Coordinates of C-alpha atoms in Angstrom, one line a residue:
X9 CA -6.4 -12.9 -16.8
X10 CA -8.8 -10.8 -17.3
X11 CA -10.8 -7.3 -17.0
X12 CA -14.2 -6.2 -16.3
X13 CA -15.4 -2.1 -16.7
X14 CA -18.8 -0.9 -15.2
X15 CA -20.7 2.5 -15.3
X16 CA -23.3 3.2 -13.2
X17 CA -25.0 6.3 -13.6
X18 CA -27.4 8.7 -11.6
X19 CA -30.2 9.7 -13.9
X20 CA -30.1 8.7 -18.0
X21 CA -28.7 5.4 -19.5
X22 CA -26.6 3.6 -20.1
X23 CA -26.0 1.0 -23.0
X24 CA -23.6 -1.2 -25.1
X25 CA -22.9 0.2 -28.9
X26 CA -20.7 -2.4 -30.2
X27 CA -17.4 -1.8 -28.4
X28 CA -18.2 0.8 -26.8
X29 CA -20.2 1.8 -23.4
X30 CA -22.9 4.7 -23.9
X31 CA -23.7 7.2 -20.9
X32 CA -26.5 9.4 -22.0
X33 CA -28.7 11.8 -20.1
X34 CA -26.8 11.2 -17.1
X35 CA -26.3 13.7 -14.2
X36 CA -23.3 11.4 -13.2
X37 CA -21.4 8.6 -13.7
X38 CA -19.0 6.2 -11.5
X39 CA -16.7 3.9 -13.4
X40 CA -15.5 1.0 -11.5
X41 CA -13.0 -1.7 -12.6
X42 CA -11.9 -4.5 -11.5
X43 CA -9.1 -7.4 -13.0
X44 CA -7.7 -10.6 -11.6
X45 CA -5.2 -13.4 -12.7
X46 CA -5.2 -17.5 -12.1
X47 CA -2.9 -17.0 -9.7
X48 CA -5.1 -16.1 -7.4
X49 CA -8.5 -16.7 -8.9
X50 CA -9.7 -20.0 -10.5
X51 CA -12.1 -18.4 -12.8
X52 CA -10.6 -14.5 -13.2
X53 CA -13.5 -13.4 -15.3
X54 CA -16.1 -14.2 -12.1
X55 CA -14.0 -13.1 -10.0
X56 CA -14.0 -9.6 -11.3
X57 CA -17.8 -9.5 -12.0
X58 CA -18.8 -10.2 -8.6
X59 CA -16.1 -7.5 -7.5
X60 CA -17.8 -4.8 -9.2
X61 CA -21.7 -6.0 -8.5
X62 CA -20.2 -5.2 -4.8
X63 CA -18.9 -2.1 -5.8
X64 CA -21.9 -0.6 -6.8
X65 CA -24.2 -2.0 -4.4
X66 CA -22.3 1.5 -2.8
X67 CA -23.3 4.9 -3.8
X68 CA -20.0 7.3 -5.1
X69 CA -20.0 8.8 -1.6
X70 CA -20.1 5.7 0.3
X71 CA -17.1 4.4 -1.6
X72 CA -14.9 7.5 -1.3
X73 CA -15.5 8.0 2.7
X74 CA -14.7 4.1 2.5
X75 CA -11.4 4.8 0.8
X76 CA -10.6 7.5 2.9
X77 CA -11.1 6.2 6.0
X78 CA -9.0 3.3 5.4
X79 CA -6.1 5.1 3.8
X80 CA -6.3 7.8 6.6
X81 CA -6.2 5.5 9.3
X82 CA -2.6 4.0 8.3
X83 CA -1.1 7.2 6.4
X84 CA -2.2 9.4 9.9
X85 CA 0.2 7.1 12.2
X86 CA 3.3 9.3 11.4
X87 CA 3.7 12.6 11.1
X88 CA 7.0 14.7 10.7
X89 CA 7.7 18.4 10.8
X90 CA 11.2 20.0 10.3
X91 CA 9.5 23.4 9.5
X92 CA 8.3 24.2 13.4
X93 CA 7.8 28.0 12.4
X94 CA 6.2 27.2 9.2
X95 CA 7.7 26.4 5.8
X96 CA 8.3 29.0 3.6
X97 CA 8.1 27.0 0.6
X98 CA 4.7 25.6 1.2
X99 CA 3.1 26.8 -1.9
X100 CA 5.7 26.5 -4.4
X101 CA 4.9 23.9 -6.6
X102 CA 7.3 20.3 -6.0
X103 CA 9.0 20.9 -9.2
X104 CA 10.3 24.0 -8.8
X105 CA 11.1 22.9 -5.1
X106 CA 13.3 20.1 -6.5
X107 CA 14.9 23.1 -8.9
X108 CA 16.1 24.9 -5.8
X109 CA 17.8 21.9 -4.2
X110 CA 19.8 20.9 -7.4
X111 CA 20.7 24.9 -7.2
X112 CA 22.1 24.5 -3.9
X113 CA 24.6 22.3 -5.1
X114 CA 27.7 23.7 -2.8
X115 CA 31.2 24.4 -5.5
X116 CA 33.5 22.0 -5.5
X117 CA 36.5 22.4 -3.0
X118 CA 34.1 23.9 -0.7
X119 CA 33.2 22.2 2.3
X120 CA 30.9 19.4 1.4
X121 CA 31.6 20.3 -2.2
X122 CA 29.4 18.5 -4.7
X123 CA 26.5 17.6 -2.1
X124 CA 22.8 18.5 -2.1
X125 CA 22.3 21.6 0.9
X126 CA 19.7 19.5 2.5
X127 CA 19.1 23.1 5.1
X128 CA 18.1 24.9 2.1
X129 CA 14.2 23.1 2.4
X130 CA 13.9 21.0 4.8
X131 CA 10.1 21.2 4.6
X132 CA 10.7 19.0 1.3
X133 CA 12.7 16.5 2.9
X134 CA 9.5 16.0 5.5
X135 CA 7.5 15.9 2.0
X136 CA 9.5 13.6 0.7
X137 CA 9.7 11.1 3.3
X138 CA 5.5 11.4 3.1
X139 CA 5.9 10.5 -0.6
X140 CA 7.6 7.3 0.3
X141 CA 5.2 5.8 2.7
X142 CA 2.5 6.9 0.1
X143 CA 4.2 4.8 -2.7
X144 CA 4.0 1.9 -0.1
X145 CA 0.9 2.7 1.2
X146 CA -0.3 2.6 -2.5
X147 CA 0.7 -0.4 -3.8
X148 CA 1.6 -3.0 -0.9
X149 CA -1.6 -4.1 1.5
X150 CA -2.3 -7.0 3.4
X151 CA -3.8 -9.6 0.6
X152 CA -1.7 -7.9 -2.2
X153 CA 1.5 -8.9 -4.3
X154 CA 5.0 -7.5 -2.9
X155 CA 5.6 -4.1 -4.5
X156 CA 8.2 -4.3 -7.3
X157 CA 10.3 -1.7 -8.6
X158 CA 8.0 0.8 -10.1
X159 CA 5.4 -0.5 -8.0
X160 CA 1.7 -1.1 -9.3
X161 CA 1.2 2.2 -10.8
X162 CA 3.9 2.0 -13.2
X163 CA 2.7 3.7 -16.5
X164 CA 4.8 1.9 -18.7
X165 CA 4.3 -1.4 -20.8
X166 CA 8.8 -1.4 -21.0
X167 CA 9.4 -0.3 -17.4
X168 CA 13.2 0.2 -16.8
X169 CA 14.7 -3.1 -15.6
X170 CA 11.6 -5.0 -16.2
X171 CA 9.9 -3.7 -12.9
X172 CA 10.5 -6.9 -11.5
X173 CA 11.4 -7.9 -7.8
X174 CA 15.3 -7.4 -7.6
X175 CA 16.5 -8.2 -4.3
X176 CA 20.1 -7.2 -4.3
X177 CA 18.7 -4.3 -2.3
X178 CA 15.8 -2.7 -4.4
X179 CA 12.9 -4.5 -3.0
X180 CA 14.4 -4.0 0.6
X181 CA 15.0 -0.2 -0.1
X182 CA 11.0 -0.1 -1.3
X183 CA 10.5 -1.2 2.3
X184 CA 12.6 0.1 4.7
X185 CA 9.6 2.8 5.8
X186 CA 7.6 0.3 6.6
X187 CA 8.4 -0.7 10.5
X188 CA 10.2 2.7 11.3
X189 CA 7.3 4.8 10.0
X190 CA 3.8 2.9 11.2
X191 CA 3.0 1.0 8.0
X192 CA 4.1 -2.7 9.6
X193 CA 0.8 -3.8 7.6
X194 CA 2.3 -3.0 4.6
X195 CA 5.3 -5.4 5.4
X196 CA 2.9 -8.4 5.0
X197 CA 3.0 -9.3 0.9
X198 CA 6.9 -9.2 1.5
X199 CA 6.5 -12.0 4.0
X200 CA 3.9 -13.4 1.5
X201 CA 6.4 -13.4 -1.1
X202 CA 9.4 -14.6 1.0
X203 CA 7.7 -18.0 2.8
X204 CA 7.3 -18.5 -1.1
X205 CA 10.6 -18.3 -2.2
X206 CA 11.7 -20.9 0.4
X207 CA 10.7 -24.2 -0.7
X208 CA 11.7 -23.0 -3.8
X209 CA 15.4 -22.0 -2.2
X210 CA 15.9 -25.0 -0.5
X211 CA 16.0 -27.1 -3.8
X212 CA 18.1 -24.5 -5.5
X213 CA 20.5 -24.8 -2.0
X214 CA 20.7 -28.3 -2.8
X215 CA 21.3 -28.7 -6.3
X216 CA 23.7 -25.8 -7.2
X217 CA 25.8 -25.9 -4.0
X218 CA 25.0 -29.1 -2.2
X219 CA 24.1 -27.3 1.2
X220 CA 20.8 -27.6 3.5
X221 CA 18.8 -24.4 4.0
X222 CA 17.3 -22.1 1.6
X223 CA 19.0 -19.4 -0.9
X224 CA 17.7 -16.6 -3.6
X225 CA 19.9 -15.0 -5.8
X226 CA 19.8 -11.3 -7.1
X227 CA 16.0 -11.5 -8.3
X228 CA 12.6 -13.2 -8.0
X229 CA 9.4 -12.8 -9.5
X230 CA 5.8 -13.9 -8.5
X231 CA 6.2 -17.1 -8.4
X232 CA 9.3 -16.7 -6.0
X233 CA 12.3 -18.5 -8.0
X234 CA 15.3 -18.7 -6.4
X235 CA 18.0 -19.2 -9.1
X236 CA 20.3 -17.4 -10.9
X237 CA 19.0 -14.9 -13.5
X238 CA 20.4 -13.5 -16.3
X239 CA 24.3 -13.0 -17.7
X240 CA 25.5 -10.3 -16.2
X241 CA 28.3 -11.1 -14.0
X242 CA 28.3 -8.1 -11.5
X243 CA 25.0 -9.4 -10.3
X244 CA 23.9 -12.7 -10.9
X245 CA 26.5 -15.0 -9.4
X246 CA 25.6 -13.6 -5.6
X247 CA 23.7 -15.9 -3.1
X248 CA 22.5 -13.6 -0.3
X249 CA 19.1 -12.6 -1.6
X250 CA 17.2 -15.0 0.7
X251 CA 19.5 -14.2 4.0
X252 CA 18.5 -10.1 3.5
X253 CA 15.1 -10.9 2.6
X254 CA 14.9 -13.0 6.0
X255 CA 16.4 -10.0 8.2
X256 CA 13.1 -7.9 7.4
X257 CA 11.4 -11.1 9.2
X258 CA 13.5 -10.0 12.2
X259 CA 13.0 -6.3 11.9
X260 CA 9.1 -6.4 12.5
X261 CA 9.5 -8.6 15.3
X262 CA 11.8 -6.2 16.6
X263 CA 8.9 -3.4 16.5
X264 CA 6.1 -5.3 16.9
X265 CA 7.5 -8.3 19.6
X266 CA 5.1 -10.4 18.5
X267 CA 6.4 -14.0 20.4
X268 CA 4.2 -15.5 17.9
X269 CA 5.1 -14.0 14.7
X270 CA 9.0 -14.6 15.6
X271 CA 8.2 -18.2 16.5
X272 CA 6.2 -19.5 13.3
X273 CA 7.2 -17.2 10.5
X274 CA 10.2 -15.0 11.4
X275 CA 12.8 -17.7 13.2
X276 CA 12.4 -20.6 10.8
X277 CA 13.0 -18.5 7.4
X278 CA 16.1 -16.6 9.3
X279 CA 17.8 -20.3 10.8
X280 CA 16.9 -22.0 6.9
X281 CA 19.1 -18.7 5.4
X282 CA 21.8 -19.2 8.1
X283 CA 22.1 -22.6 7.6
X284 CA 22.8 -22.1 4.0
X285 CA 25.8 -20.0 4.4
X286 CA 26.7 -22.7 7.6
X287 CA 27.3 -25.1 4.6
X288 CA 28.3 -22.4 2.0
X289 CA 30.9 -20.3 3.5
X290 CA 34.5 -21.9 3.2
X291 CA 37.7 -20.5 4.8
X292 CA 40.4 -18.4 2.9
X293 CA 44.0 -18.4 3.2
X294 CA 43.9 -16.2 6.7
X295 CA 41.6 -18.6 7.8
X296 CA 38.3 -16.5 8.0
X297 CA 35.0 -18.2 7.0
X298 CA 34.0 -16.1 4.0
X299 CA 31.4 -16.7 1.4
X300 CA 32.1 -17.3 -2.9
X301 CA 32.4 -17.1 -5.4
X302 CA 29.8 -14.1 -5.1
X303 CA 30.1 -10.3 -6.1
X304 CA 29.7 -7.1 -4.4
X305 CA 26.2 -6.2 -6.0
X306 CA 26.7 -4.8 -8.7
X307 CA 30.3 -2.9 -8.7
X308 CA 33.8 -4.1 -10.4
X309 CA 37.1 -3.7 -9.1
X310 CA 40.3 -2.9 -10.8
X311 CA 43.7 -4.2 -10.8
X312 CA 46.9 -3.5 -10.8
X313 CA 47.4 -4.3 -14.2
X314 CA 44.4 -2.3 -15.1
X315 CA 41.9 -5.0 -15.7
X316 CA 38.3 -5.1 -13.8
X317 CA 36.7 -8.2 -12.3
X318 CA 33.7 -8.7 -10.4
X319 CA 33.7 -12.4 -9.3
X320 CA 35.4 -12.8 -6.0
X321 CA 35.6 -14.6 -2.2
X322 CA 34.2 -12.8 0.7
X323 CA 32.7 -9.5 -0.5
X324 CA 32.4 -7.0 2.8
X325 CA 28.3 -6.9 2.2
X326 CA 28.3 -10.4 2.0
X327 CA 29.7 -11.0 5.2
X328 CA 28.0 -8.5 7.1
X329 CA 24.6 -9.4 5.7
X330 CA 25.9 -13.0 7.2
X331 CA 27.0 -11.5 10.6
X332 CA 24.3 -9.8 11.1
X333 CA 21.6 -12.7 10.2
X334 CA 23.5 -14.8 12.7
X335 CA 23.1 -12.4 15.6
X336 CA 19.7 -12.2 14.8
X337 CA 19.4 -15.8 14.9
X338 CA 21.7 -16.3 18.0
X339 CA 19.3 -13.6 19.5
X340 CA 15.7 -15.1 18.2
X341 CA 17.1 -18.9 19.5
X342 CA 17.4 -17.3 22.8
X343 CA 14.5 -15.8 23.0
X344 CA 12.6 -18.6 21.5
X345 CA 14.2 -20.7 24.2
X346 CA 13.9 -24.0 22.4
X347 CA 16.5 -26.9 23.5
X348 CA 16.9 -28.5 20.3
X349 CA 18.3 -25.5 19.2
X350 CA 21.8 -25.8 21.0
X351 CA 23.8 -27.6 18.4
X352 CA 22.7 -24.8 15.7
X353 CA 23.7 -21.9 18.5
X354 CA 26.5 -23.5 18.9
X355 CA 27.6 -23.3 14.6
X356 CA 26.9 -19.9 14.8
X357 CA 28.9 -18.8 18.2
X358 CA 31.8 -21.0 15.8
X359 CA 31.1 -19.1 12.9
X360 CA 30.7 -15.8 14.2
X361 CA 34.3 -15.6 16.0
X362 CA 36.1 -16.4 12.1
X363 CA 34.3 -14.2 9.9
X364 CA 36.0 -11.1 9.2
X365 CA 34.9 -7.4 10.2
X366 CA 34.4 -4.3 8.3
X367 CA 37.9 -3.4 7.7
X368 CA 39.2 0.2 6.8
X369 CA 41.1 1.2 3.2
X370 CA 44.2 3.2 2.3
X371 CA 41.5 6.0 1.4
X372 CA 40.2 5.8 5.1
X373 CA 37.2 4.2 3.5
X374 CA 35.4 1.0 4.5
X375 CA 36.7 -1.7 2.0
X376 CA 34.6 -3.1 -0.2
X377 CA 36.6 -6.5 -0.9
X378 CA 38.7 -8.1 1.4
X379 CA 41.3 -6.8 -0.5
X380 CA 42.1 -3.5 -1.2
X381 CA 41.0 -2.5 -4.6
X382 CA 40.4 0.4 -6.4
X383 CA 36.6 1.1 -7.6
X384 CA 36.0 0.9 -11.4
X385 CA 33.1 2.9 -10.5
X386 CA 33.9 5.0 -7.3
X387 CA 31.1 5.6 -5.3
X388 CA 28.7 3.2 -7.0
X389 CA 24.9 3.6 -6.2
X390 CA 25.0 0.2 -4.5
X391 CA 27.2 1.4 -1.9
X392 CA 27.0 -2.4 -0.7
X393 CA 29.9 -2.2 1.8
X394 CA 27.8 0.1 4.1
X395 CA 25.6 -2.7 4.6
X396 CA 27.0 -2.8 8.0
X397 CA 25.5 0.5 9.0
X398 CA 22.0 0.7 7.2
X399 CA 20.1 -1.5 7.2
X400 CA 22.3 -3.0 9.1
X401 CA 23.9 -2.9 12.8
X402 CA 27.1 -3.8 12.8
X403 CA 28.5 -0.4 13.1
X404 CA 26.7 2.1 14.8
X405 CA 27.2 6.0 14.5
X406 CA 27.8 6.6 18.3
X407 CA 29.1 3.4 19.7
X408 CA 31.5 1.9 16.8
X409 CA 35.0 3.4 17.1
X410 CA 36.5 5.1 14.7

């Protein structure tokens, strides 16, 4: 890897002391820097050198209307106002916005006890959802790497939980804005990162569980592996990293309709994912096609005897993340119109009519493991078993029954 720094000044000099860069007699100064890896450049140090002898062939002005007009023209696609008669709370600095919320925690045993008032500024909510598309917009381009958990601006040489690409929903969660909110662009290093992962899956398919298709685990990193990381049982032993990641394939063909786009990249990375859990999923003793031994990312569940366990058959995300990657499939086949594609239509039509649905607990909620256990952790951040309703479609606030 490597670094390069340059200064160019308007009026005075500038000159190398040792370590150290001299600006003197100057009327102003632009630093520029520029860095690079092997994994993209043969020769990083060159690289960078000839990035910054274009950088300041342009004057300070040039580069900033440069910057501007390219940020502007994706951050300006979506605008959202919940304050129509003006907010109220414009000037008050974020901080003490944030302050205000947390106050309007409602008392317990009221209605909604224990929950944000989300009425009490809705002008930050608007802000907020800004903020997001900003983080994207700042550190995920056409060209670039995927953005990780912190992202690229991360100040921290120990960020929490490495920073790294964990796909048991974070890296999805960083881009959820992207298709809803006009920054489909910004979609593209995911897509990068994903057609990656898959050669790489397919030999993990095949030597762990003897199945076709491709499969990713709970994390990646930039050179895509696919395997099992780490110890930690609530996370590691769970197989539907790849089949997620290939559903945000489907969602930007669903916004954009690109024939093209769902043709040569999205179809073949979904139908690779689905054929995985073809081969992987096995029926239990009701004689549903479930998928395991997997977890329910990254919760535990107690027994009756008091114990907790995490490893278990047919976790309710897993088999709605499976559900709804065959509908998309089923859907994409169609619309792709290929013939060779009837005997694989026809394993999914199979497959589809024995997996279980979302099914509802003795606590009216949706069950998080086919059996009814008790949360070690009620109401854990993951909230995996709403899979089915965001991101995905399986139930839908107006049309599912209750």
């Amino acid at each position: 890897f490597s670094a390069a720094f340059r200064a160019v000044q308007e009026g005075g000099t500038v000159r190398m002391i040792g370590d150290f860069l001299s600006v003197e007699g100057a009327d102003a100064v632009t630093l520029l820097l520029a860095a690079q890896t092997s994994f993209r450049e043969k020769h990083p140090e060159e690289a960078c050198l000839i990035q910054l002898e274009r950088a300041a062939s342009f004057s300070y002005d040039e580069l900033f209307k440069r910057h501007v007009k390219e940020y502007r023209q994706r951050f300006d696609r979506f605008e959202l106002t919940l304050t129509p008669d003006g907010d109220p709370f414009e000037e008050l600095p974020t901080d003490q916005r944030l302050h205000r919320l947390q106050e309007s925690l409602r008392e317990p045993g009221k209605t909604g006890g224990g929950s944000l008032d989300l009425s009490a500024d809705p002008g930050l909510m608007a802000l907020y959802v800004q903020y997001g598309r900003y983080l994207l917009l700042s550190c995920s381009r056409p060209g670039t790497l995927a953005a990780n958990l912190q992202g690229i601006w991360n100040q921290s040489f120990t960020p929490p939980w490495e920073s790294k690409y964990t796909i048991n929903i974070n890296t999805q969660m960083n881009y959820w804005p992207a298709e809803p909110l006009g920054l489909e662009a910004c979609h593209e290093p995911l897509f990068d990162l994903i057609e990656r992962m898959v050669p790489n899956g397919r030999v993990t398919a095949q030597e762990m569980y003897g199945c076709r298709g491709f499969v990713a685990h709970h994390n990646t990193n930039l050179w895509a592996e696919t395997r099992p990381e780490g110890i930690l049982m609530t996370c590691t032993v769970w197989p539907m990293g790849g089949a997620w990641l290939s559903l945000h394939l489907w969602e930007h063909y669903r916004y954009g309709l690109d024939a093209k786009f769902l043709q040569e990249r999205a179809y073949p990375v979904m139908k690779e994912a689905a054929v995985f859990l073809l081969d992987y999923m096995t029926l239990n003793g009701e004689g549903e096609l479930v998928t395991g031994p997997s977890v329910s990312p990254e919760n535990r569940f107690v027994l009756e005897d008091g114990s907790s366990g995490s490893l278990c058959m047919g976790p309710s995300m897993d088999v709605q993340i499976a559900l709804t990657l065959f509908e998309a499939c089923l859907e994409a086949a169609h619309l792709i119109g290929a013939n060779e594609e009837a005997g694989f239509i026809e394993e999914l039509e199979q497959a589809i009519r024995r997996m279980p649905k979302p099914r509802i607990g003795r606590h009216g909620q949706i069950m998080e493991w086919q059996t009814d256990h008790e949360e070690a952790d009620p109401g854990h951040r993951h909230i995996s078993q709403l899979f089915a309703l965001h991101p995905g479609r399986l139930i839908d606030a107006f049309d599912t029954p209750v």
